[in-house]
mmCIF file of C-alpha atoms and ligand atoms in Angstrom:
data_model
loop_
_atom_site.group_PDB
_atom_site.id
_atom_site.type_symbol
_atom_site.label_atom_id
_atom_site.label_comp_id
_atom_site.label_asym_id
_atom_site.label_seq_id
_atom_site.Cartn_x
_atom_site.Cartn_y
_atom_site.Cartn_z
ATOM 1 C CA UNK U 29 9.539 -16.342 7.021
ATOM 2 C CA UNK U 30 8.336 -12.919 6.331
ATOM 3 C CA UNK U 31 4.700 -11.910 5.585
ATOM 4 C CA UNK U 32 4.370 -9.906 2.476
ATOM 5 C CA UNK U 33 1.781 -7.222 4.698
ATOM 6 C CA UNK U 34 4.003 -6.843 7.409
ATOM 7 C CA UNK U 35 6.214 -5.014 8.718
ATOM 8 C CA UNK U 36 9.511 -6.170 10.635
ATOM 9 C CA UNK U 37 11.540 -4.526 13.222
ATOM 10 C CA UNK U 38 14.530 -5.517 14.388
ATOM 11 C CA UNK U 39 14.798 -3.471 17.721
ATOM 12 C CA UNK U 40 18.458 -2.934 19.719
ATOM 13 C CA UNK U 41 18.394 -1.874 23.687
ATOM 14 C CA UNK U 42 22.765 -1.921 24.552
ATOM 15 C CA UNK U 43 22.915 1.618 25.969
ATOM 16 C CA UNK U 44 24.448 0.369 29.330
ATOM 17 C CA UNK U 45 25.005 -3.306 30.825
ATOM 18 C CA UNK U 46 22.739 -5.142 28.707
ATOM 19 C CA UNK U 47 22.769 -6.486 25.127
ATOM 20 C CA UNK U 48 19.206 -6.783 24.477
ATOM 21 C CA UNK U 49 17.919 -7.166 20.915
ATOM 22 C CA UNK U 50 13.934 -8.302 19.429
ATOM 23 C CA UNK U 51 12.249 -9.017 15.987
ATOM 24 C CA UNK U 52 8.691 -7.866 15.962
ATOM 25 C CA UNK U 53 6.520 -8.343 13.383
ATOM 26 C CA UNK U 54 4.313 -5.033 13.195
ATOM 27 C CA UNK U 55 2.968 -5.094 17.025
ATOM 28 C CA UNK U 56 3.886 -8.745 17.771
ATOM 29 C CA UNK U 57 6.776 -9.687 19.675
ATOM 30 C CA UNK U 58 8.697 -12.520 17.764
ATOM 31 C CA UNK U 59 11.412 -12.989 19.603
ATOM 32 C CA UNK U 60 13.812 -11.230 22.085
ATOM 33 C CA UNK U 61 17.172 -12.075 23.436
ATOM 34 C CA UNK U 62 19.201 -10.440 26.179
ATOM 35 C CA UNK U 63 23.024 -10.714 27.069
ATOM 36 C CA UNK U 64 23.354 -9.948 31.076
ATOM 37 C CA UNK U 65 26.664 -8.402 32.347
ATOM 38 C CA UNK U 66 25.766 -8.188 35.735
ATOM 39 C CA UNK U 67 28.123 -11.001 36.712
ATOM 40 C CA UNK U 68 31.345 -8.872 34.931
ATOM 41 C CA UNK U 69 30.026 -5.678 36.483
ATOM 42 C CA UNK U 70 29.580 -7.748 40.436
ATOM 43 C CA UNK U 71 33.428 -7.936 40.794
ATOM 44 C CA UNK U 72 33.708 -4.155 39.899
ATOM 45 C CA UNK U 73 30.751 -3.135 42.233
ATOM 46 C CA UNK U 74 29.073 -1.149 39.580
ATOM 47 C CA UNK U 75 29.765 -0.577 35.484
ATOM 48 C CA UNK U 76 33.157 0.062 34.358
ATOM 49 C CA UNK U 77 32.076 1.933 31.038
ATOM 50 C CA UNK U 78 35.329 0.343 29.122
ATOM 51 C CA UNK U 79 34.281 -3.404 29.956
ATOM 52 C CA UNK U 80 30.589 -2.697 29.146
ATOM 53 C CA UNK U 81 31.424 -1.986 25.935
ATOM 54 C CA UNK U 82 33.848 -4.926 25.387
ATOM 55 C CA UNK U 83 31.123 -7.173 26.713
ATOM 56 C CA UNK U 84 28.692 -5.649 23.884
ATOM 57 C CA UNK U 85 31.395 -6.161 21.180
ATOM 58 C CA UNK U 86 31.624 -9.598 22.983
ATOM 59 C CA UNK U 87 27.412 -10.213 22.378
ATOM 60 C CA UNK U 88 25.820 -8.358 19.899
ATOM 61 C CA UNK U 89 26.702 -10.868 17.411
ATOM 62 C CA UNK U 90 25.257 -13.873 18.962
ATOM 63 C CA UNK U 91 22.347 -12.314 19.880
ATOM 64 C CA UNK U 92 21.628 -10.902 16.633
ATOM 65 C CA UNK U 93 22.111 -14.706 15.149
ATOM 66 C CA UNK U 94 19.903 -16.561 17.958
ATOM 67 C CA UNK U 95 17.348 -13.871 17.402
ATOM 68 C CA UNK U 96 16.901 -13.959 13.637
ATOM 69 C CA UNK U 97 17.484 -18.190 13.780
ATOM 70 C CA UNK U 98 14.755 -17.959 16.533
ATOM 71 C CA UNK U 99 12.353 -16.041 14.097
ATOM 72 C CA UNK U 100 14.014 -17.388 10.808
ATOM 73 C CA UNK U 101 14.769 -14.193 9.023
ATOM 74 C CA UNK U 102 17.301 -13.294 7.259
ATOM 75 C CA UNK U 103 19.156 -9.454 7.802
ATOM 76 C CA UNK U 104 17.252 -8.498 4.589
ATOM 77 C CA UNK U 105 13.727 -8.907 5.559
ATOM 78 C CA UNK U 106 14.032 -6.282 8.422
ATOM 79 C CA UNK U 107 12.077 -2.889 7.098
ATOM 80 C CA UNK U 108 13.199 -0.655 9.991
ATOM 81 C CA UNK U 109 16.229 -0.677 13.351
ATOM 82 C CA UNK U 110 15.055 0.864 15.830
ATOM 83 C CA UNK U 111 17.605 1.885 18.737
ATOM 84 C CA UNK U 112 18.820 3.499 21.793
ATOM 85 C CA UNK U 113 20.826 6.380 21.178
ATOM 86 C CA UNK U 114 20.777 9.205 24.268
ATOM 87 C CA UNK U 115 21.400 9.130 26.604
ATOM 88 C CA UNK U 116 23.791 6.737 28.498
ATOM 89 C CA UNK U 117 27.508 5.406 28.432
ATOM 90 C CA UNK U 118 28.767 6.676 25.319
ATOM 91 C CA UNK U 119 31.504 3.683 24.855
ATOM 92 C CA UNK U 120 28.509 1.397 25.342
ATOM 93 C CA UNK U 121 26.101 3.091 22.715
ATOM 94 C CA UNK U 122 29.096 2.973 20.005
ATOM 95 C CA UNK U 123 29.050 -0.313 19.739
ATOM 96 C CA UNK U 124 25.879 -0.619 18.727
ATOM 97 C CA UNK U 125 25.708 2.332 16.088
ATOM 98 C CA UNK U 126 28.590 0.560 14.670
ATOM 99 C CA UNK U 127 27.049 -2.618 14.042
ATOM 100 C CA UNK U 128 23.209 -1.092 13.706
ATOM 101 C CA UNK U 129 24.680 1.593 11.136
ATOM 102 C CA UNK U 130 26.529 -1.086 9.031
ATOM 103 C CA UNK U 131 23.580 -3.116 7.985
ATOM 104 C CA UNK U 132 21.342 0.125 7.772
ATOM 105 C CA UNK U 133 23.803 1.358 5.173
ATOM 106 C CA UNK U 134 24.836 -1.702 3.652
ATOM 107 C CA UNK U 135 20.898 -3.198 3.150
ATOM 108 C CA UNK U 136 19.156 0.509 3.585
ATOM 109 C CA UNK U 137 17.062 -0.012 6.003
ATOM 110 C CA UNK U 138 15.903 3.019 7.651
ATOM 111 C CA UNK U 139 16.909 3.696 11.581
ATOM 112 C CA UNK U 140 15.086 5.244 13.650
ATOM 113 C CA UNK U 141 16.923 6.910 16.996
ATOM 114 C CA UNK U 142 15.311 6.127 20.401
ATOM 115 C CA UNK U 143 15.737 8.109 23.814
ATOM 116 C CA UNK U 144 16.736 5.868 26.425
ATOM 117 C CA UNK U 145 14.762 7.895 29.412
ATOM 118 C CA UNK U 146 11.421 7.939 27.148
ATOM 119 C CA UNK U 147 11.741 3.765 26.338
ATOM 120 C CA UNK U 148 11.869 3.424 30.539
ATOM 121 C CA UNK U 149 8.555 5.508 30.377
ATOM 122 C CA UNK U 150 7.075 4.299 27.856
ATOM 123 C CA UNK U 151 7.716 0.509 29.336
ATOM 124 C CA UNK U 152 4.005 1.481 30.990
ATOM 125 C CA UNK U 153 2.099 0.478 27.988
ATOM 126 C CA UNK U 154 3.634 -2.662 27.795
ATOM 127 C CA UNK U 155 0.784 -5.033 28.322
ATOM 128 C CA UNK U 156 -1.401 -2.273 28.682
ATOM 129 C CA UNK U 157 -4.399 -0.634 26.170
ATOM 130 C CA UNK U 158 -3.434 2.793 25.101
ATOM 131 C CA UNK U 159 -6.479 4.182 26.976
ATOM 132 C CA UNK U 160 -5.510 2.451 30.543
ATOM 133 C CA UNK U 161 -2.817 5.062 30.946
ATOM 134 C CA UNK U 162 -4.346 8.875 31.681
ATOM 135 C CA UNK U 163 -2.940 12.082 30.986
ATOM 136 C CA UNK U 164 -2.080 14.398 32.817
ATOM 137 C CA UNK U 165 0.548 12.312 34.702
ATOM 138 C CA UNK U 166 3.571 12.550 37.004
ATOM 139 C CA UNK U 167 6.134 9.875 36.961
ATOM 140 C CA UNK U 168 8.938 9.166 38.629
ATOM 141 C CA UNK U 169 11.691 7.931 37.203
ATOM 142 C CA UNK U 170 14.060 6.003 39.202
ATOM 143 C CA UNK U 171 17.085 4.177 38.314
ATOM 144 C CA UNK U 172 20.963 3.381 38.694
ATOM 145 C CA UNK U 173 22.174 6.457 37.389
ATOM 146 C CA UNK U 174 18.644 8.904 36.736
ATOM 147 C CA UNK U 175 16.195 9.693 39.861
ATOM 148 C CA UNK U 176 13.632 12.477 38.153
ATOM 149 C CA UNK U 177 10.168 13.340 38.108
ATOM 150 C CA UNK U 178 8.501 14.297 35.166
ATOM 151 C CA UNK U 179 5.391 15.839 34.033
ATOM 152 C CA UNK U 180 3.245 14.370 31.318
ATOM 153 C CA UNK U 181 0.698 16.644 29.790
ATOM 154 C CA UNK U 182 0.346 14.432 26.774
ATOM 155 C CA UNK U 183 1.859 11.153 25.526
ATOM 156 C CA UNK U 184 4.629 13.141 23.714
ATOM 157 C CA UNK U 185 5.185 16.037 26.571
ATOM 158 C CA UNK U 186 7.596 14.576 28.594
ATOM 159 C CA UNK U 187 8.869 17.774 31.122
ATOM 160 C CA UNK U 188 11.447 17.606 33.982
ATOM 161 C CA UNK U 189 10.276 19.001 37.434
ATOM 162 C CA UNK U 190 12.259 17.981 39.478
ATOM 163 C CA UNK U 191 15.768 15.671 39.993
ATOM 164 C CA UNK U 192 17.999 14.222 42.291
ATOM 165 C CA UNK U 193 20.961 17.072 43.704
ATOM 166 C CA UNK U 194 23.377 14.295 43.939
ATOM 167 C CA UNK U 195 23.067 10.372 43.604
ATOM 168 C CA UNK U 196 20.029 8.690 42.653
ATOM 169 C CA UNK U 197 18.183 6.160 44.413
ATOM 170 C CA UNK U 198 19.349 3.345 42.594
ATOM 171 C CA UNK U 199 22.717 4.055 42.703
ATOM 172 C CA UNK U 200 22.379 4.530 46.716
ATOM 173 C CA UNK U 201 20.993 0.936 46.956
ATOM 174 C CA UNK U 202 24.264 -0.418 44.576
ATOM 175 C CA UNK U 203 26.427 1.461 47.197
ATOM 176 C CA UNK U 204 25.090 0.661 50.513
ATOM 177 C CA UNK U 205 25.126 -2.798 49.444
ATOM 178 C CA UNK U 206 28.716 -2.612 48.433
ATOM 179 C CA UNK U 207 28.978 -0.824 51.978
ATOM 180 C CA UNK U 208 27.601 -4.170 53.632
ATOM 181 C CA UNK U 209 29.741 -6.936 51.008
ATOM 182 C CA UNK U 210 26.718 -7.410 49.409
ATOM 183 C CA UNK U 211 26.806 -8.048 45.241
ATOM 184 C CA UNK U 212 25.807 -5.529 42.397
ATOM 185 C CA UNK U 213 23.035 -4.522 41.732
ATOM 186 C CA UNK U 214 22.689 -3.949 45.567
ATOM 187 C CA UNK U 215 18.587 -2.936 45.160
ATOM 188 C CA UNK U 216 17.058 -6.448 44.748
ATOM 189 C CA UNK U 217 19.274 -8.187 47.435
ATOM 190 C CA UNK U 218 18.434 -5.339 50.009
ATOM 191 C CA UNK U 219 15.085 -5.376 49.417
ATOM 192 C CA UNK U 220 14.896 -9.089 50.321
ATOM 193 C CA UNK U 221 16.669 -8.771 53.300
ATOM 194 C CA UNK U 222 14.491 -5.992 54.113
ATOM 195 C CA UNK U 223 11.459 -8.306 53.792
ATOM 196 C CA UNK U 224 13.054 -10.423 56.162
ATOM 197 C CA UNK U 225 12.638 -7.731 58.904
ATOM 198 C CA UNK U 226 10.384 -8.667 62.019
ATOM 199 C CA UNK U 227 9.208 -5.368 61.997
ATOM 200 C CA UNK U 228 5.482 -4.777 60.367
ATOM 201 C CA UNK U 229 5.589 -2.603 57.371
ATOM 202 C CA UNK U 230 4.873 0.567 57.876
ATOM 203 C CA UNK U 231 7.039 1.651 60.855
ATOM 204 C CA UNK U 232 5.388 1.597 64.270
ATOM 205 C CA UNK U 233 3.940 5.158 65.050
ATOM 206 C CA UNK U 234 6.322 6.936 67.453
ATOM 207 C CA UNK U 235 9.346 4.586 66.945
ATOM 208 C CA UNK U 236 12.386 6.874 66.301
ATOM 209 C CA UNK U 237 14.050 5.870 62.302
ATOM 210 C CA UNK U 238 17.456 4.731 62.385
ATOM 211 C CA UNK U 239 18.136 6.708 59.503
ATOM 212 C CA UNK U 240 17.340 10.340 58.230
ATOM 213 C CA UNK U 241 14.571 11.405 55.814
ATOM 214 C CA UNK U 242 16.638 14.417 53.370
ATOM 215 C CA UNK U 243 13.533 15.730 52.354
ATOM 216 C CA UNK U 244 15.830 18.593 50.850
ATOM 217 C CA UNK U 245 12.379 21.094 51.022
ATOM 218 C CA UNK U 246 9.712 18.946 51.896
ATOM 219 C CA UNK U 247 7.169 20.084 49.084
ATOM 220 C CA UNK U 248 9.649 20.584 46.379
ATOM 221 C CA UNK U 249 10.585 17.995 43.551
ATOM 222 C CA UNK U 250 14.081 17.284 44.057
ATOM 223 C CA UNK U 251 16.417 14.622 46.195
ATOM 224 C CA UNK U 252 19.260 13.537 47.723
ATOM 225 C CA UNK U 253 20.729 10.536 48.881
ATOM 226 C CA UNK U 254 24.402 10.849 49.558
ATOM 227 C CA UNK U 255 23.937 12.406 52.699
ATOM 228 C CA UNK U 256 21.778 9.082 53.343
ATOM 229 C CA UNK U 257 24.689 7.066 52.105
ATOM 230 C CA UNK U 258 27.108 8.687 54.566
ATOM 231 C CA UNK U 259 24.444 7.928 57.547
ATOM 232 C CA UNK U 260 24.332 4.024 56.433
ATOM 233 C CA UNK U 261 28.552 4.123 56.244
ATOM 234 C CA UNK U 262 28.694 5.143 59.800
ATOM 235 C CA UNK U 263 26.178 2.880 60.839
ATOM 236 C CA UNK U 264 28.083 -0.104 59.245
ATOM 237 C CA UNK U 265 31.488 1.527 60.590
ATOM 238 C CA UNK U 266 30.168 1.460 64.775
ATOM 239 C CA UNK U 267 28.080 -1.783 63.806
ATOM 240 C CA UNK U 268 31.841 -3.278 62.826
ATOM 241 C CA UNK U 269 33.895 -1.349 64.944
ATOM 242 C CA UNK U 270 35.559 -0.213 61.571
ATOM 243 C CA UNK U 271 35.843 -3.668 60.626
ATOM 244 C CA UNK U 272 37.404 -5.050 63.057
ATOM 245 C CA UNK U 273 34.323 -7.566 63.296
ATOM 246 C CA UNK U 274 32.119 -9.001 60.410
ATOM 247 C CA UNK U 275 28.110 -7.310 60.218
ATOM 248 C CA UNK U 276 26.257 -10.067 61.314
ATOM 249 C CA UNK U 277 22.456 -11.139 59.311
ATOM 250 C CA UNK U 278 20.757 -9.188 61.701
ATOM 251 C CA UNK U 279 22.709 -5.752 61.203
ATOM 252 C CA UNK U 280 22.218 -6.584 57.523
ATOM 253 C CA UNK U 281 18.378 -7.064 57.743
ATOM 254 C CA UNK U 282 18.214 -4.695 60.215
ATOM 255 C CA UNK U 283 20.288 -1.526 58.338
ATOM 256 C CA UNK U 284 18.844 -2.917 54.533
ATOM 257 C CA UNK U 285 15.092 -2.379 56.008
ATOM 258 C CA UNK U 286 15.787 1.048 57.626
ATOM 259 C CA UNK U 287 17.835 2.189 54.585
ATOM 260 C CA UNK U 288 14.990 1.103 52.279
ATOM 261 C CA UNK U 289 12.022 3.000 54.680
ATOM 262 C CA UNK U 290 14.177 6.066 54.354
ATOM 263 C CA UNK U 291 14.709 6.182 50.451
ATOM 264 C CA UNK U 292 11.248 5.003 49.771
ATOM 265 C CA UNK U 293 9.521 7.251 52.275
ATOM 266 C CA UNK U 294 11.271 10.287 50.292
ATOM 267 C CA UNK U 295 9.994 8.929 47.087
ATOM 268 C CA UNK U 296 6.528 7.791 47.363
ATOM 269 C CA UNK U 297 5.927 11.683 49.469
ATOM 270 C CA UNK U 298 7.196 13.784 46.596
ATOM 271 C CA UNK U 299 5.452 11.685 43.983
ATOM 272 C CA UNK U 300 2.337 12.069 45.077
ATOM 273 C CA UNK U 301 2.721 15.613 46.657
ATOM 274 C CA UNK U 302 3.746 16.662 43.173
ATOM 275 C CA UNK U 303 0.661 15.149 41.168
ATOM 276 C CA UNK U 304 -1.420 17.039 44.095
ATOM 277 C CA UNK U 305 0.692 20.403 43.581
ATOM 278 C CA UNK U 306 -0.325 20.438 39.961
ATOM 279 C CA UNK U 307 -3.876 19.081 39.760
ATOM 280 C CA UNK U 308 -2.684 15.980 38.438
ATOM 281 C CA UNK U 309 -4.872 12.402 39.277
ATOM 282 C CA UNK U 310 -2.584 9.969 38.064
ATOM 283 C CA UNK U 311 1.369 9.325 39.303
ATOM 284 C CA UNK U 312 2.971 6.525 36.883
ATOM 285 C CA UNK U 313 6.922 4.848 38.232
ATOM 286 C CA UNK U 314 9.358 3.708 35.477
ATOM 287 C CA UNK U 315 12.545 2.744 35.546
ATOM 288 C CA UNK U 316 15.292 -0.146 37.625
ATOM 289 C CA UNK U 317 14.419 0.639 40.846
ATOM 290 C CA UNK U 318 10.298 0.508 40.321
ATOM 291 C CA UNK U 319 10.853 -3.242 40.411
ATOM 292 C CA UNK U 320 10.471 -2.953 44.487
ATOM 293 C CA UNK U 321 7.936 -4.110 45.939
ATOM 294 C CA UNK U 322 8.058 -1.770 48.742
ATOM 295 C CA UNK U 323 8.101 1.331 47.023
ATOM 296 C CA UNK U 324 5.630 0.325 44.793
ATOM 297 C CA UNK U 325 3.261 -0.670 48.204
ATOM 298 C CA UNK U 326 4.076 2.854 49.624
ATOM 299 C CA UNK U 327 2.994 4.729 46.755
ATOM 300 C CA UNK U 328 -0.118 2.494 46.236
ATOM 301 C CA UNK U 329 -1.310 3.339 49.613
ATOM 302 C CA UNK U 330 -0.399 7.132 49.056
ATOM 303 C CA UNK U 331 -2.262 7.607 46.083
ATOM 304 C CA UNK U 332 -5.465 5.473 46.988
ATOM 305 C CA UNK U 333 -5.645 8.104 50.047
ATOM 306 C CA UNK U 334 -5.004 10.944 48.061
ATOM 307 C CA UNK U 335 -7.898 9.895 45.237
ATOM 308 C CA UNK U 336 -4.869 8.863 42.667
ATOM 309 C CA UNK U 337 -4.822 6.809 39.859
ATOM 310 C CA UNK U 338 -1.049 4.672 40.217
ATOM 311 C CA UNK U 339 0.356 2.906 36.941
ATOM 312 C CA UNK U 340 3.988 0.978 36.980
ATOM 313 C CA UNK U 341 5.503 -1.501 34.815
ATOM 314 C CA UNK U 342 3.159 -5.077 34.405
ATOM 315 C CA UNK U 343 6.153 -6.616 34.981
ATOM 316 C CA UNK U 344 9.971 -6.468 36.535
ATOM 317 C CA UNK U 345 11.228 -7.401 33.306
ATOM 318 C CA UNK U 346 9.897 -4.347 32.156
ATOM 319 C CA UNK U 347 11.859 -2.256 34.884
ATOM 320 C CA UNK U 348 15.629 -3.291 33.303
ATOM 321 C CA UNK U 349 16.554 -2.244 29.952
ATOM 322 C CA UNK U 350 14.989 -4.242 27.424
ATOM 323 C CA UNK U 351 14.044 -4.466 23.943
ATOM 324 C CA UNK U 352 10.610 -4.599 24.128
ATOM 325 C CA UNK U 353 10.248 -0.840 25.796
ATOM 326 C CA UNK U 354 12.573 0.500 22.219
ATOM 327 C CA UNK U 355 9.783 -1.575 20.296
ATOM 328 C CA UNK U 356 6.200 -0.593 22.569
ATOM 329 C CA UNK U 357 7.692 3.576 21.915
ATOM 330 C CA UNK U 358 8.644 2.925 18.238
ATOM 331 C CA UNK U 359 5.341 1.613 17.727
ATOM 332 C CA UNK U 360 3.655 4.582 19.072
ATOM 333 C CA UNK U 361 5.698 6.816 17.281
ATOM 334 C CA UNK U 362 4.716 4.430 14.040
ATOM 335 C CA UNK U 363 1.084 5.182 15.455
ATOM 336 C CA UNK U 364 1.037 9.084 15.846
ATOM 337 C CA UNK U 365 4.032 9.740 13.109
ATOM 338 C CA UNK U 366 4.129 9.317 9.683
ATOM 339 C CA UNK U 367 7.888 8.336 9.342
ATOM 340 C CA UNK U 368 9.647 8.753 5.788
ATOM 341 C CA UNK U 369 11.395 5.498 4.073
ATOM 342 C CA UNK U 370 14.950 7.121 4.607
ATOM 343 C CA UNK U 371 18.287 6.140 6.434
ATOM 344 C CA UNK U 372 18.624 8.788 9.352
ATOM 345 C CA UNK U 373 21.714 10.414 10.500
ATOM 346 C CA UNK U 374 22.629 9.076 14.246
ATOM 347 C CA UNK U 375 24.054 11.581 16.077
ATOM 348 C CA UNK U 376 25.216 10.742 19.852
HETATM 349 O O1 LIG G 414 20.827 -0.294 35.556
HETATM 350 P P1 LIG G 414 19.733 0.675 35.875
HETATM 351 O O2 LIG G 414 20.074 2.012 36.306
HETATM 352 O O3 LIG G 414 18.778 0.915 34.723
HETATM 353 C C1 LIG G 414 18.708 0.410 33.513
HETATM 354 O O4 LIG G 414 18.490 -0.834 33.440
HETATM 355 O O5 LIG G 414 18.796 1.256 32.611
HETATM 356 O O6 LIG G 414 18.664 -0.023 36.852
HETATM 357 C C2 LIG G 414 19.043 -0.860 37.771
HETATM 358 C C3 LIG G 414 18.983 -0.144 39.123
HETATM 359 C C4 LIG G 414 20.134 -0.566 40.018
HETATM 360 O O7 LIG G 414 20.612 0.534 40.745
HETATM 361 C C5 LIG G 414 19.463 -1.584 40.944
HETATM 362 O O8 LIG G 414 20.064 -1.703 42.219
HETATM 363 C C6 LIG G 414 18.066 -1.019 41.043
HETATM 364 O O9 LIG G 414 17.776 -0.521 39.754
HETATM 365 N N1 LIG G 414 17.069 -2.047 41.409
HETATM 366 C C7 LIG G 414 16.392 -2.014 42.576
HETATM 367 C C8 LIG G 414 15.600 -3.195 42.611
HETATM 368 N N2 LIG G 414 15.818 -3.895 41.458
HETATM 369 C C9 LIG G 414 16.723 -3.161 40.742
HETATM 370 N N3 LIG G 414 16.408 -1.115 43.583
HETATM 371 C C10 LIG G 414 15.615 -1.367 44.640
HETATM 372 N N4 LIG G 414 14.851 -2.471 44.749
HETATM 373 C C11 LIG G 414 14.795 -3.405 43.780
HETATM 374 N N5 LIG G 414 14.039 -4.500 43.917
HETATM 375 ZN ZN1 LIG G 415 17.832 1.643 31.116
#
C-alpha cells in the first residue's frame, strides 16, 4: 500500500536485451524484476535488434504485474516513470515508450527521460554515500557496444575524451568467444577460462605475449580491438588447422588468458595515464565489461602506484543493465533538480 508522504517510482531499464523494471518508494528499493534474453540472443551469437524487441513485447507485461503484485500497488499510485530513452537499439526502446507513454497519458503521471550511458555511470553510487565518490574523475566506460573514457568535472559534467576507433572491448570478448564455439556473452566465460591459466597473473617479465598490445598512440585516449580480433582468428585458424581439428581446453585457456592480458593491459594503461594527463586523482569503471575481475585487479594495482583513488560498481549486478542504476540517477536528479509535475515529451 502506498504511504501518503511518499513518493513512488516505477522505474523501466529495456533499452537493449533486458526487460528490467523496479518500484521504489522515495530512495528505497521495493522491488525489481528483470526478464534475461541472453538465452534467445546465445543461438544468434550476439542481439538481433528485431527479436530483442519481440522478447520485450513478450515481457514487459509480466514484469510490470509481478512487480506491482510484489509491492502491492496498483498503476495509479505511481507519482513518476522514469526510463531509458538514448541511446541504444531503437526497436528495443519503442517498446517501452509505447507501453511507459500509455499509462503516463492515460493516469498522468509525469516521465522523466533517462540517458542510458549516464545510468551505467551513475551505477557507482549504488551502495555508496554521495561523498565516497570524488570529483574530478575519469571513467571508463566499457561495454558490448560503447568503450569510452570520460571526464567528470562535476556530478553533472559528463565529457568524452576519448573512444574506441572500431569495436569495443566488450564486443571483442562476444566475438572471440564466438571465434572459439564458446556462448554469448563471450566476456564472463573467457574470463573463467582465463583464471584457469597456470600462468601467475601478471605475465612473467621478459616472456614474449602471444598477442599484440594496439596501443593506437600510447598516451592518447582512444582504442582498438579489431585488429586484436583478427590476431585471435588466426591463432584459432593454425591452432585448428582451419578446422580441420577441434581447439582443445588448453588452446581455449591458453588463447582466452592471452586475449584477456592484451585487452585489459590497453585499458587499465590509458585509464590511469589519462587521470595523470589531466591532474585527475580518482579513475571510476562502469559499464558490462567492469564486471571482470581481472581488469578490475589491473587497474587497482595501477592506480595504488600512481597515488589514485579507484571506484567501480559494489556489485556485478550493477555492471548489466538494470533498474536500479535508472532509479540511483533519477534520484539524484530529484536531489539537485527541482522537476515540474508535467507529462514530458519523449523524443528518441
Ligand atoms: O550488454 P552490454 O553491452 O551492456 C549493457 O548491459 O548495456 O554489456 C555486456 C558486455 C558483453 O559484451 C559481455 O561479454 C561483457 O559485457 N562482459 C564481460 C564480463 N561480463 C560481461 N566482459 C569481460 N569479462 C566479464 N567478466
Ligand atoms: Zn546497458
Amino acid at each position: 500500500m502506498k504511504k501518503e508522504d511518499k513518493k513512488i517510482i516505477l522505474a523501466f531499464e529495456t533499452s537493449c536485451d533486458d526487460t528490467s523494471i523496479a518500484i521504489f518508494e522515495d530512495d528505497k528499493l521495493l522491488f525489481m524484476d528483470t526478464a534475461s534474453q541472453i538465452k534467445i540472443h546465445n543461438i544468434t551469437g550476439g542481439v538481433v535488434p528485431e527479436v530483442a524487441a519481440r522478447e520485450h513485447a513478450n515481457a514487459i507485461f509480466w514484469v510490470l504485474e509481478n512487480v506491482l503484485t510484489e509491492t502491492n500497488l496498483k498503476l495509479e499510485n505511481i507519482d513518476y516513470i522514469w526510463v531509458t530513452t538514448s541511446p541504444w537499439l531503437l526497436p528495443s526502446l519503442l517498446t517501452w515508450t509505447t507501453v511507459a507513454s500509455t499509462i503516463s497519458t492515460v493516469l498522468q503521471i509525469p516521465i522523466i527521460p533517462i540517458n542510458h550511458i549516464q545510468a551505467h555511470v551513475f551505477s557507482n553510487f549504488l551502495e555508496r554515500k554521495e561523498e565516497d565518490i570524488k570529483f574530478p574523475l575519469i571513467c571508463l566506460t566499457v561495454s558490448g557496444g560503447h568503450n569510452d573514457i570520460y571526464s567528470m568535472k562535476d556530478i553533472w559534467d559528463l565529457e568524452k575524451v576519448g573512444s574506441t576507433t572500431d569495436d569495443s572491448s566488450g564486443e571483442a570478448f562476444d566475438k572471440v568467444a564466438k571465434m572459439m564455439w564458446l556462448e554469448y556473452p563471450g566476456g564472463p566465460i573467457i574470463s573463467k577460462l582465463a583464471e584457469s591459466h597456470p600462468q601467475p597473473i601478471p605475465c612473467k617479465e621478459g616472456s614474449k605475449p602471444l598477442f599484440p598490445r594496439v596501443w593506437l598512440v600510447k598516451k592518447e585516449a582512444d582504442f582498438s580491438f579489431s585488429g586484436l580480433k583478427s590476431a585471435v582468428k588466426r591463432e584459432v585458424d593454425k591452432r585448428t588447422n582451419r578446422w580441420e581439428k577441434e581447439l582443445t581446453l588448453e588452446d581455449k585457456i591458453e588463447i582466452s588468458y592471452e586475449f584477456q592480458e592484451a585487452v585489459i593491459e590497453v585499458l587499465a594503461y590509458k585509464l590511469v595515464q589519462v587521470a595523470l594527463q589531466n591532474w585527475v586523482k580518482n579513475v571510476m569503471l562502469a559499464w558490462g565489461v567492469s564486471a571482470n575481475n581481472r581488469l578490475k585487479e589491473e587497474i587497482t594495482r595501477l592506480a595504488k602506484k600512481n597515488n589514485l583513488e579507484f571506484i567501480f560498481p559494489v556489485s556485478n549486478l550493477y555492471c548489466m543493465d538494470n533498474a536500479a542504476m535508472v532509479w540511483i540517477l533519477t534520484y539524484y536528479k530529484i536531489k539537485y533538480w527541482e522537476f515540474e509535475k508535467k507529462i514530458w515529451v519523449v523524443k528518441l
